[in-house]
Short mmCIF file of C-alpha atoms and ligand atoms in Angstrom, two decimals:
data_model
loop_
_atom_site.label_atom_id
_atom_site.label_comp_id
_atom_site.label_asym_id
_atom_site.label_seq_id
_atom_site.Cartn_x
_atom_site.Cartn_y
_atom_site.Cartn_z
CA MET A 1355 107.22 110.80 83.92
CA THR A 1356 103.87 112.56 83.65
CA HIS A 1357 101.14 111.10 81.50
CA HIS A 1358 97.38 111.01 81.82
CA ASN A 1359 96.79 111.16 85.54
CA SER A 1360 100.04 109.58 86.69
CA ASP A 1361 103.37 111.04 87.76
CA VAL A 1362 106.12 108.61 88.67
CA LYS A 1363 109.91 108.81 88.56
CA ASP A 1364 110.81 106.24 85.94
CA PRO A 1365 108.45 103.81 84.16
CA SER A 1366 111.36 101.51 83.29
CA LEU A 1367 111.56 100.48 86.96
CA ALA A 1368 108.21 98.68 86.65
CA ALA A 1369 109.53 95.14 86.13
CA GLY A 1370 111.53 95.23 89.37
CA GLY A 1371 108.56 96.74 91.16
CA ARG A 1372 106.29 93.95 89.98
CA GLN A 1373 108.65 91.32 91.36
CA ARG A 1374 108.84 93.02 94.74
CA ILE A 1375 105.03 93.37 94.84
CA GLU A 1376 104.79 89.62 94.22
CA TRP A 1377 107.32 88.98 96.96
CA ALA A 1378 105.23 90.96 99.46
CA ALA A 1379 102.10 89.09 98.36
CA ARG A 1380 103.61 85.83 99.69
CA GLU A 1381 103.15 87.17 103.20
CA MET A 1382 99.70 88.66 102.65
CA PRO A 1383 97.41 85.62 102.69
CA VAL A 1384 94.46 87.36 104.34
CA LEU A 1385 94.42 90.13 101.77
CA LYS A 1386 94.68 87.46 99.07
CA LEU A 1387 91.54 85.72 100.33
CA ILE A 1388 89.73 89.04 100.46
CA ARG A 1389 90.95 89.92 96.98
CA GLU A 1390 89.59 86.66 95.59
CA ARG A 1391 86.17 87.34 97.10
CA LEU A 1392 86.16 90.97 95.97
CA ALA A 1393 87.02 89.81 92.45
CA ARG A 1394 83.93 87.57 92.48
CA GLU A 1395 81.52 90.01 94.09
CA LYS A 1396 82.79 93.36 92.71
CA PRO A 1397 81.47 95.51 95.57
CA PHE A 1398 83.46 98.53 94.30
CA LYS A 1399 82.12 98.37 90.77
CA ASN A 1400 82.02 101.92 89.30
CA ILE A 1401 83.20 103.40 92.59
CA ARG A 1402 85.96 105.98 92.44
CA ILE A 1403 88.54 105.72 95.21
CA ALA A 1404 91.46 108.04 96.01
CA GLY A 1405 94.18 106.46 98.13
CA CYS A 1406 96.80 108.66 99.80
CA LEU A 1407 99.18 106.02 101.15
CA HIS A 1408 102.86 105.17 101.41
CA ILE A 1409 103.57 103.77 97.95
CA THR A 1410 105.12 100.46 98.97
CA THR A 1411 104.86 96.85 97.85
CA GLU A 1412 102.20 96.20 100.50
CA THR A 1413 100.09 99.17 99.43
CA ALA A 1414 100.32 97.87 95.87
CA ASN A 1415 98.72 94.63 97.02
CA LEU A 1416 95.88 96.54 98.67
CA ALA A 1417 95.42 98.58 95.47
CA LEU A 1418 95.29 95.40 93.38
CA ALA A 1419 92.66 93.93 95.72
CA LEU A 1420 90.48 97.04 95.40
CA GLN A 1421 90.99 97.05 91.63
CA ALA A 1422 89.95 93.39 91.51
CA GLY A 1423 86.81 94.43 93.41
CA GLY A 1424 85.90 96.77 90.57
CA ALA A 1425 87.25 100.04 92.01
CA ASP A 1426 88.29 102.93 89.83
CA LEU A 1427 91.31 103.79 91.95
CA ILE A 1428 93.94 106.54 91.91
CA LEU A 1429 96.91 106.71 94.27
CA CYS A 1430 99.16 109.42 95.64
CA ALA A 1431 101.94 109.46 98.24
CA SER A 1432 101.17 110.14 101.89
CA ASN A 1433 104.73 111.26 102.56
CA PRO A 1434 107.32 112.92 100.29
CA LEU A 1435 110.04 110.41 101.20
CA SER A 1436 108.24 107.08 101.54
CA THR A 1437 107.59 106.23 97.89
CA GLN A 1438 109.22 103.19 96.33
CA ASP A 1439 109.73 104.42 92.78
CA ASP A 1440 109.77 100.92 91.26
CA VAL A 1441 106.42 100.17 92.89
CA ALA A 1442 104.93 103.44 91.61
CA ALA A 1443 106.04 102.50 88.08
CA ALA A 1444 104.60 98.99 88.38
CA LEU A 1445 101.27 100.32 89.63
CA VAL A 1446 100.92 102.47 86.51
CA GLU A 1447 101.55 99.34 84.43
CA TYR A 1448 98.83 97.55 86.36
CA GLY A 1449 96.46 100.27 85.19
CA LEU A 1450 96.41 102.08 88.52
CA PRO A 1451 97.11 105.80 88.09
CA THR A 1452 99.80 106.74 90.61
CA ASN A 1453 101.27 110.08 91.64
CA ALA A 1454 104.32 109.64 93.80
CA ILE A 1455 108.05 110.29 93.50
CA LYS A 1456 110.50 109.59 96.29
CA GLY A 1457 111.98 112.89 97.48
CA GLU A 1458 109.29 115.08 95.91
CA ASP A 1459 109.13 118.62 97.26
CA GLU A 1460 106.13 119.94 99.17
CA LYS A 1461 104.65 121.61 96.10
CA THR A 1462 104.75 118.35 94.13
CA TYR A 1463 103.42 116.44 97.12
CA TYR A 1464 100.29 118.63 97.21
CA LYS A 1465 100.05 118.65 93.42
CA HIS A 1466 99.87 114.84 93.61
CA ILE A 1467 97.18 114.99 96.29
CA ASN A 1468 95.20 117.37 94.10
CA THR A 1469 95.55 115.07 91.09
CA ALA A 1470 94.08 112.28 93.23
CA LEU A 1471 91.22 114.60 94.20
CA ASP A 1472 90.64 115.54 90.56
CA HIS A 1473 89.48 111.92 90.24
CA LYS A 1474 86.37 113.00 92.24
CA PRO A 1475 86.62 110.17 94.76
CA GLN A 1476 83.60 108.59 96.41
CA LEU A 1477 85.81 106.83 98.94
CA THR A 1478 89.02 108.21 100.45
CA VAL A 1479 91.80 106.11 101.95
CA ASP A 1480 94.21 108.27 103.91
CA ASP A 1481 97.37 107.85 105.97
CA GLY A 1482 97.86 110.95 108.10
CA ALA A 1483 94.79 112.88 106.87
CA ASP A 1484 96.55 115.16 104.36
CA LEU A 1485 94.14 114.11 101.59
CA VAL A 1486 91.12 114.60 103.82
CA THR A 1487 92.37 117.96 105.12
CA THR A 1488 93.01 119.23 101.58
CA LEU A 1489 89.57 117.99 100.58
CA HIS A 1490 87.86 119.75 103.49
CA THR A 1491 89.79 123.03 103.21
CA LYS A 1492 90.55 123.56 99.52
CA ARG A 1493 88.37 121.17 97.52
CA SER A 1494 85.19 121.07 99.57
CA ASP A 1495 83.13 121.23 96.38
CA LEU A 1496 83.93 117.51 96.00
CA ILE A 1497 82.46 116.45 99.33
CA GLY A 1498 78.92 115.96 98.01
CA ASP A 1499 79.97 112.80 96.12
CA ILE A 1500 81.69 111.13 99.02
CA ILE A 1501 80.40 107.95 100.64
CA GLY A 1502 83.07 107.73 103.32
CA GLY A 1503 86.73 107.33 104.12
CA THR A 1504 89.24 105.31 106.08
CA GLU A 1505 92.29 106.45 108.02
CA GLU A 1506 95.37 104.30 108.49
CA THR A 1507 97.44 105.93 111.24
CA THR A 1508 97.26 107.25 114.81
CA THR A 1509 98.08 110.84 113.85
CA GLY A 1510 95.39 110.86 111.13
CA VAL A 1511 92.76 109.50 113.52
CA ILE A 1512 93.66 112.17 116.09
CA ARG A 1513 93.19 114.83 113.40
CA LEU A 1514 89.83 113.43 112.28
CA ARG A 1515 88.59 113.38 115.88
CA SER A 1516 89.65 117.05 116.22
CA MET A 1517 87.73 117.85 113.03
CA GLN A 1518 84.68 116.04 114.40
CA ARG A 1519 84.97 117.89 117.72
CA ASP A 1520 85.13 121.24 115.90
CA GLY A 1521 82.09 120.29 113.81
CA LYS A 1522 84.19 120.35 110.63
CA LEU A 1523 84.13 116.70 109.57
CA ARG A 1524 81.80 116.35 106.60
CA TYR A 1525 81.59 112.61 105.91
CA PRO A 1526 81.84 109.26 107.75
CA MET A 1527 85.28 107.91 108.57
CA ILE A 1528 86.53 104.58 109.81
CA ALA A 1529 89.56 104.63 112.10
CA VAL A 1530 91.45 101.62 110.73
CA ASN A 1531 94.39 102.39 113.00
CA ASP A 1532 92.29 101.62 116.05
CA ALA A 1533 91.42 98.05 115.05
CA GLN A 1534 93.19 95.63 117.38
CA THR A 1535 94.44 93.65 114.39
CA LYS A 1536 96.07 96.89 113.21
CA TYR A 1537 97.80 98.72 116.05
CA LEU A 1538 98.79 95.70 118.14
CA PHE A 1539 100.79 94.31 115.23
CA ASP A 1540 101.49 97.02 112.64
CA ASN A 1541 102.41 99.79 115.09
CA ARG A 1542 104.16 97.50 117.55
CA TYR A 1543 105.96 94.83 115.55
CA GLY A 1544 105.95 96.62 112.18
CA THR A 1545 107.21 100.03 113.27
CA GLY A 1546 109.35 98.35 115.94
CA GLN A 1547 111.39 96.27 113.52
CA SER A 1548 111.39 98.58 110.50
CA THR A 1549 112.50 101.64 112.50
CA ILE A 1550 115.55 99.75 113.70
CA ASP A 1551 116.02 98.52 110.12
CA GLY A 1552 115.87 102.07 108.69
CA ILE A 1553 118.38 103.44 111.20
CA THR A 1554 120.68 100.47 110.63
CA ARG A 1555 120.57 100.83 106.85
CA ALA A 1556 121.19 104.58 107.07
CA THR A 1557 124.08 104.36 109.55
CA ASN A 1558 125.34 100.77 109.87
CA ILE A 1559 125.66 101.34 113.64
CA LEU A 1560 125.94 98.52 116.15
CA TRP A 1561 123.04 98.66 118.58
CA ALA A 1562 124.69 96.63 121.31
CA GLY A 1563 125.90 98.84 124.13
CA LYS A 1564 124.28 102.01 122.79
CA LYS A 1565 122.12 104.26 124.94
CA VAL A 1566 118.93 104.51 122.90
CA VAL A 1567 116.38 107.15 123.92
CA ILE A 1568 112.85 106.41 122.76
CA CYS A 1569 110.44 109.34 123.00
CA GLY A 1570 106.87 108.11 123.35
CA TYR A 1571 105.89 104.70 124.75
CA GLY A 1572 102.74 104.16 122.69
CA TRP A 1573 102.29 101.17 120.43
CA CYS A 1574 105.14 102.18 118.14
CA GLY A 1575 107.35 103.05 121.10
CA HIS A 1576 106.68 99.64 122.69
CA GLY A 1577 107.88 97.96 119.52
CA VAL A 1578 110.99 100.05 118.98
CA ALA A 1579 112.00 99.70 122.64
CA LEU A 1580 111.53 95.94 122.58
CA ARG A 1581 113.66 95.52 119.46
CA ALA A 1582 116.41 97.88 120.60
CA LYS A 1583 116.60 95.96 123.88
CA GLY A 1584 116.82 92.71 121.95
CA LEU A 1585 119.84 94.04 120.08
CA GLY A 1586 121.59 94.85 123.34
CA SER A 1587 120.93 98.55 123.65
CA HIS A 1588 120.44 100.30 126.96
CA VAL A 1589 116.94 101.70 126.42
CA ILE A 1590 115.72 104.95 127.97
CA VAL A 1591 112.08 105.99 127.54
CA THR A 1592 110.58 109.48 127.76
CA GLU A 1593 106.82 109.94 128.19
CA VAL A 1594 104.19 112.46 129.25
CA LYS A 1595 101.52 109.94 130.31
CA PRO A 1596 102.09 108.47 133.78
CA VAL A 1597 100.60 105.02 133.06
CA ARG A 1598 102.66 104.51 129.95
CA ALA A 1599 105.79 105.70 131.75
CA LEU A 1600 105.06 103.21 134.53
CA GLU A 1601 104.62 100.46 131.99
CA ALA A 1602 108.03 101.33 130.53
CA VAL A 1603 109.59 101.17 134.00
CA MET A 1604 108.14 97.70 134.62
CA ASP A 1605 109.11 96.55 131.14
CA GLY A 1606 112.64 97.15 132.36
CA PHE A 1607 113.47 100.52 130.82
CA GLN A 1608 114.89 103.63 132.40
CA VAL A 1609 112.40 106.51 132.34
CA MET A 1610 113.42 110.15 132.60
CA PRO A 1611 112.56 113.57 131.17
CA ILE A 1612 114.00 114.37 127.74
CA ALA A 1613 116.12 117.16 129.25
CA GLU A 1614 118.02 114.49 131.21
CA ALA A 1615 118.02 111.89 128.47
CA ALA A 1616 119.40 114.43 125.98
CA ARG A 1617 122.71 114.52 127.84
CA ILE A 1618 123.34 110.79 127.77
CA GLY A 1619 121.72 109.33 124.65
CA ASP A 1620 123.69 107.98 121.68
CA ILE A 1621 120.60 107.51 119.51
CA PHE A 1622 117.24 109.29 119.81
CA ILE A 1623 114.06 107.97 118.22
CA THR A 1624 110.79 109.93 118.37
CA VAL A 1625 107.46 108.10 118.03
CA THR A 1626 105.03 110.44 119.78
CA GLY A 1627 102.86 112.04 117.07
CA ASP A 1628 103.71 115.29 118.90
CA LYS A 1629 105.68 118.42 118.04
CA ASN A 1630 109.16 119.61 119.13
CA VAL A 1631 109.62 116.67 121.45
CA ILE A 1632 113.35 117.09 120.92
CA ASP A 1633 113.87 120.84 121.00
CA LYS A 1634 116.57 123.51 120.90
CA ALA A 1635 117.45 123.22 124.59
CA HIS A 1636 118.08 119.50 124.11
CA PHE A 1637 120.36 119.88 121.08
CA LEU A 1638 122.45 122.21 123.21
CA THR A 1639 123.24 119.46 125.72
CA MET A 1640 123.58 116.41 123.46
CA LYS A 1641 126.83 114.51 123.15
CA ASP A 1642 129.05 114.95 120.12
CA GLY A 1643 127.98 112.34 117.57
CA ALA A 1644 124.42 111.87 118.80
CA ILE A 1645 122.05 110.48 116.15
CA MET A 1646 118.39 111.48 115.86
CA ALA A 1647 115.62 109.79 113.89
CA ASN A 1648 111.86 110.04 113.83
CA SER A 1649 109.30 107.34 113.14
CA GLY A 1650 106.21 109.33 114.09
CA HIS A 1651 103.95 110.45 111.27
CA PHE A 1652 105.12 114.02 110.63
CA ASN A 1653 108.59 115.56 110.53
CA VAL A 1654 107.82 117.90 113.42
CA GLU A 1655 108.86 115.73 116.37
CA ILE A 1656 112.48 116.91 116.18
CA ASN A 1657 112.69 120.71 115.94
CA ILE A 1658 114.62 120.84 112.67
CA PRO A 1659 114.37 124.63 112.14
CA ALA A 1660 115.97 125.11 115.59
CA LEU A 1661 118.70 122.62 114.69
CA GLU A 1662 119.35 124.48 111.45
CA GLY A 1663 119.55 127.70 113.45
CA LEU A 1664 122.14 126.29 115.84
CA ALA A 1665 124.34 124.81 113.14
CA LYS A 1666 127.27 126.59 111.58
CA GLY A 1667 127.55 123.93 108.90
CA LYS A 1668 125.67 121.01 107.42
CA ARG A 1669 126.58 118.22 105.01
CA THR A 1670 125.14 114.96 103.81
CA ILE A 1671 127.66 112.42 105.02
CA ARG A 1672 125.79 109.30 103.84
CA ASP A 1673 122.44 108.75 102.20
CA PHE A 1674 119.76 109.81 104.69
CA VAL A 1675 122.38 111.11 107.17
CA GLU A 1676 122.72 114.85 107.63
CA GLU A 1677 125.61 116.07 109.76
CA TYR A 1678 125.01 119.34 111.61
CA THR A 1679 128.08 120.99 113.10
CA LEU A 1680 127.20 123.28 115.97
CA LYS A 1681 129.09 126.45 116.82
CA ASP A 1682 131.01 124.68 119.62
CA GLY A 1683 132.17 121.99 117.21
CA ARG A 1684 129.81 119.20 118.31
CA ARG A 1685 128.27 117.17 115.48
CA LEU A 1686 124.67 116.01 115.61
CA TYR A 1687 123.21 113.67 113.01
CA LEU A 1688 119.67 113.81 111.69
CA LEU A 1689 118.41 110.85 109.69
CA GLY A 1690 115.98 110.98 106.77
CA GLU A 1691 115.21 114.71 107.19
CA GLY A 1692 113.28 113.79 110.32
CA ARG A 1693 110.67 111.94 108.26
CA LEU A 1694 109.45 108.41 109.07
CA ILE A 1695 112.81 106.67 109.07
CA ASN A 1696 111.40 103.19 108.51
CA LEU A 1697 109.95 104.30 105.19
CA ALA A 1698 112.65 106.81 104.21
CA ALA A 1699 115.69 104.58 104.71
CA ALA A 1700 114.11 101.10 104.75
CA GLU A 1701 110.98 99.61 103.22
CA GLY A 1702 108.36 100.35 105.87
CA HIS A 1703 106.45 97.63 107.64
CA PRO A 1704 106.95 94.05 106.58
CA ALA A 1705 104.11 92.56 104.54
CA VAL A 1706 103.07 90.12 107.25
CA VAL A 1707 101.64 92.92 109.42
CA MET A 1708 100.38 95.08 106.55
CA ASP A 1709 98.34 92.03 105.54
CA MET A 1710 96.14 92.66 108.58
CA SER A 1711 96.12 96.46 108.37
CA PHE A 1712 95.11 96.37 104.73
CA ALA A 1713 92.59 93.57 105.24
CA ASN A 1714 90.94 96.00 107.67
CA GLN A 1715 91.17 98.74 105.05
CA ALA A 1716 89.55 96.66 102.30
CA LEU A 1717 86.77 95.36 104.55
CA SER A 1718 86.12 98.80 106.06
CA LEU A 1719 85.77 100.31 102.59
CA GLU A 1720 83.33 97.55 101.70
CA HIS A 1721 81.44 98.28 104.93
CA LEU A 1722 81.19 101.98 103.95
CA VAL A 1723 79.74 101.04 100.57
CA GLU A 1724 77.28 98.57 102.11
CA ASN A 1725 76.11 101.26 104.55
CA ARG A 1726 76.08 104.08 102.04
CA GLY A 1727 73.84 106.94 103.21
CA LYS A 1728 73.29 105.39 106.64
CA LEU A 1729 76.35 106.69 108.46
CA GLU A 1730 76.89 110.12 109.99
CA ALA A 1731 79.86 112.45 109.54
CA LYS A 1732 81.67 110.87 112.48
CA VAL A 1733 84.75 108.80 113.18
CA TYR A 1734 83.62 105.17 113.52
CA PRO A 1735 85.65 102.23 114.78
CA VAL A 1736 86.32 99.27 112.50
CA PRO A 1737 83.32 97.00 113.14
CA GLU A 1738 84.23 94.38 115.75
CA ALA A 1739 83.18 91.57 113.40
CA ILE A 1740 85.75 92.70 110.84
CA ASP A 1741 88.52 92.95 113.42
CA GLN A 1742 87.78 89.44 114.73
CA GLU A 1743 87.50 88.01 111.22
CA VAL A 1744 90.90 89.40 110.28
CA ALA A 1745 92.42 87.76 113.36
CA ARG A 1746 90.73 84.45 112.59
CA LEU A 1747 91.91 84.42 108.99
CA LYS A 1748 95.44 85.40 109.99
CA LEU A 1749 95.63 82.66 112.60
CA ARG A 1750 94.45 80.15 110.04
CA ALA A 1751 97.06 81.35 107.54
CA LEU A 1752 99.76 81.07 110.19
CA GLY A 1753 98.61 77.54 111.04
CA ALA A 1754 97.76 78.33 114.66
CA GLY A 1755 94.55 76.77 115.97
CA ILE A 1756 92.63 78.01 118.99
CA ASP A 1757 89.97 76.52 121.26
CA THR A 1758 86.23 77.16 121.31
CA LEU A 1759 84.23 77.72 124.47
CA THR A 1760 82.18 74.68 125.50
CA PRO A 1761 78.48 75.36 126.27
CA GLU A 1762 79.35 74.88 129.94
CA GLN A 1763 82.11 77.51 129.71
CA GLN A 1764 79.87 79.91 127.84
CA GLN A 1765 77.28 79.60 130.54
CA TYR A 1766 79.87 79.95 133.31
CA LEU A 1767 81.36 83.10 131.81
CA ALA A 1768 77.90 84.65 131.43
CA SER A 1769 76.79 83.81 134.98
CA TRP A 1770 77.42 85.47 138.32
CA GLU A 1771 76.01 82.99 140.85
CA GLU A 1772 78.79 80.41 140.87
CA GLY A 1773 81.59 81.25 143.37
CA THR A 1774 83.97 79.29 145.59
N1 NAD B 339 106.59 104.88 111.05
C1 NAD B 339 105.45 104.25 110.78
O1 NAD B 339 105.38 103.48 109.83
C2 NAD B 339 104.27 104.46 111.66
C3 NAD B 339 103.35 103.43 111.84
C4 NAD B 339 102.29 103.59 112.73
C5 NAD B 339 102.14 104.81 113.38
N2 NAD B 339 103.03 105.83 113.12
C6 NAD B 339 102.93 107.13 113.79
O2 NAD B 339 103.73 107.07 114.98
C7 NAD B 339 103.21 107.98 115.96
C8 NAD B 339 102.95 107.21 117.25
O3 NAD B 339 101.93 106.25 117.03
P1 NAD B 339 101.41 105.30 118.21
O4 NAD B 339 100.38 104.42 117.62
O5 NAD B 339 102.54 104.72 118.96
O6 NAD B 339 100.67 106.43 119.11
P2 NAD B 339 100.27 106.36 120.65
O7 NAD B 339 99.28 107.45 120.85
O8 NAD B 339 99.95 104.96 121.05
O9 NAD B 339 101.63 106.75 121.39
C9 NAD B 339 102.24 108.00 121.38
C10 NAD B 339 102.85 108.22 122.78
O10 NAD B 339 103.67 109.40 122.77
C11 NAD B 339 103.49 110.05 123.99
N3 NAD B 339 103.88 111.46 123.90
C12 NAD B 339 103.18 112.50 123.39
N4 NAD B 339 103.90 113.63 123.51
C13 NAD B 339 105.06 113.30 124.11
C14 NAD B 339 106.22 114.03 124.52
N5 NAD B 339 106.29 115.35 124.35
N6 NAD B 339 107.24 113.35 125.10
C15 NAD B 339 107.18 112.02 125.29
N7 NAD B 339 106.10 111.27 124.94
C16 NAD B 339 105.07 111.91 124.36
C17 NAD B 339 102.02 109.85 124.31
O11 NAD B 339 101.78 110.05 125.71
C18 NAD B 339 101.78 108.43 123.86
O12 NAD B 339 101.95 107.50 124.90
C19 NAD B 339 101.97 108.59 115.31
O13 NAD B 339 102.35 109.80 114.69
C20 NAD B 339 101.57 107.57 114.27
O14 NAD B 339 100.79 108.13 113.26
C21 NAD B 339 104.11 105.66 112.31
#
């Protein structure tokens, strides 16, 4: 359906989408509190925002909070395969123009980004920096209006820092990913659980007893490894950073180069943010029946063109499962076209963690508006006060109390004279 400035698959899915958005809201108490305040104070009144995000039930709750705060918001997908079509339809009904269709081709994906940019945003909310990159390279005439932007994920933050280093970044950015209340929970527990969920839904495999190779032991890798272990898998980690590899060893995982792991793995999961981590040479030595999935931001972690080149045949054997038959008869399986498997074949991160990520988003956007004109074209961290506040509110919502330093303890911790 295309009308006005929206393009979604099927408007009749809206009722189901609304119910699922409500269901997610149950586990987003921090965002709810923020939404109530924003509705009273309207900090985004008359401010145009373009959000390039995974169109999920949790994102819908962020969008509704910004709308309640007075924002004139438009949304587009941040990945061709992560859109929940019922949510996209519901968002349009809520009066939030949305441009996202699950399975859209690359041309449509960029058309949707450009529609969001046609809105002449003053704030940008990005997940992976595709909106910001398009804005800087093809639509730079729009930059004059911009107050600032936020970035949701590790890969996007890395890109923004590269832009800053090359002197190309043109407006202030807040790295939401790098808030402690984001990556310690969203990347670890969110990607951890939902990646396993996506692979399970796509394949219905039993994890117990499987040799699971996890490429990249960052925050996402920590989570996926922990959950695979919990399900009884034999977990093997590959890394390039010595400290992280050492951590994996002491967390009880086997660590080896991918060339070795390729020969023995049953399931491969990439979460590196890097390119061709599983490459042609590795496909050549994998076991018949090996399964590969990616949960890193872009579909470049597994060298799909090389896999296509090695295959004599290919068929879709289940939804989100592509079977490649190599010339020697071995079959390798690629899930979800190598795109974020937790969003392609499952529903992305559970609401309980997105509550914190999106609380950081909403408060960071408010911070950008409050500091309009005062910030430089740099990548800024989420202000510490916001990060701490999100943790405090979340703890309260979860019913977990903590202690407060006594004056004596405060003094002790600030002093250096007192020893044994
Ligand atoms: N699926 C999701 O919903 C989701 C959620 C959050 C983040 N992400 C994405 O997942 C990716 C990882 O995020 P993160 O926060 O864990 O990042 P991170 O930087 O903490 O970890 C990435 C790790 O991969 C390692 N690595 C890089 N190249 C490698 C290689 N060739 N072989 C083995 N290891 C290698 C790095 O050394 C690092 O330790 C990013 O692309 C991020 O944007 C996805």
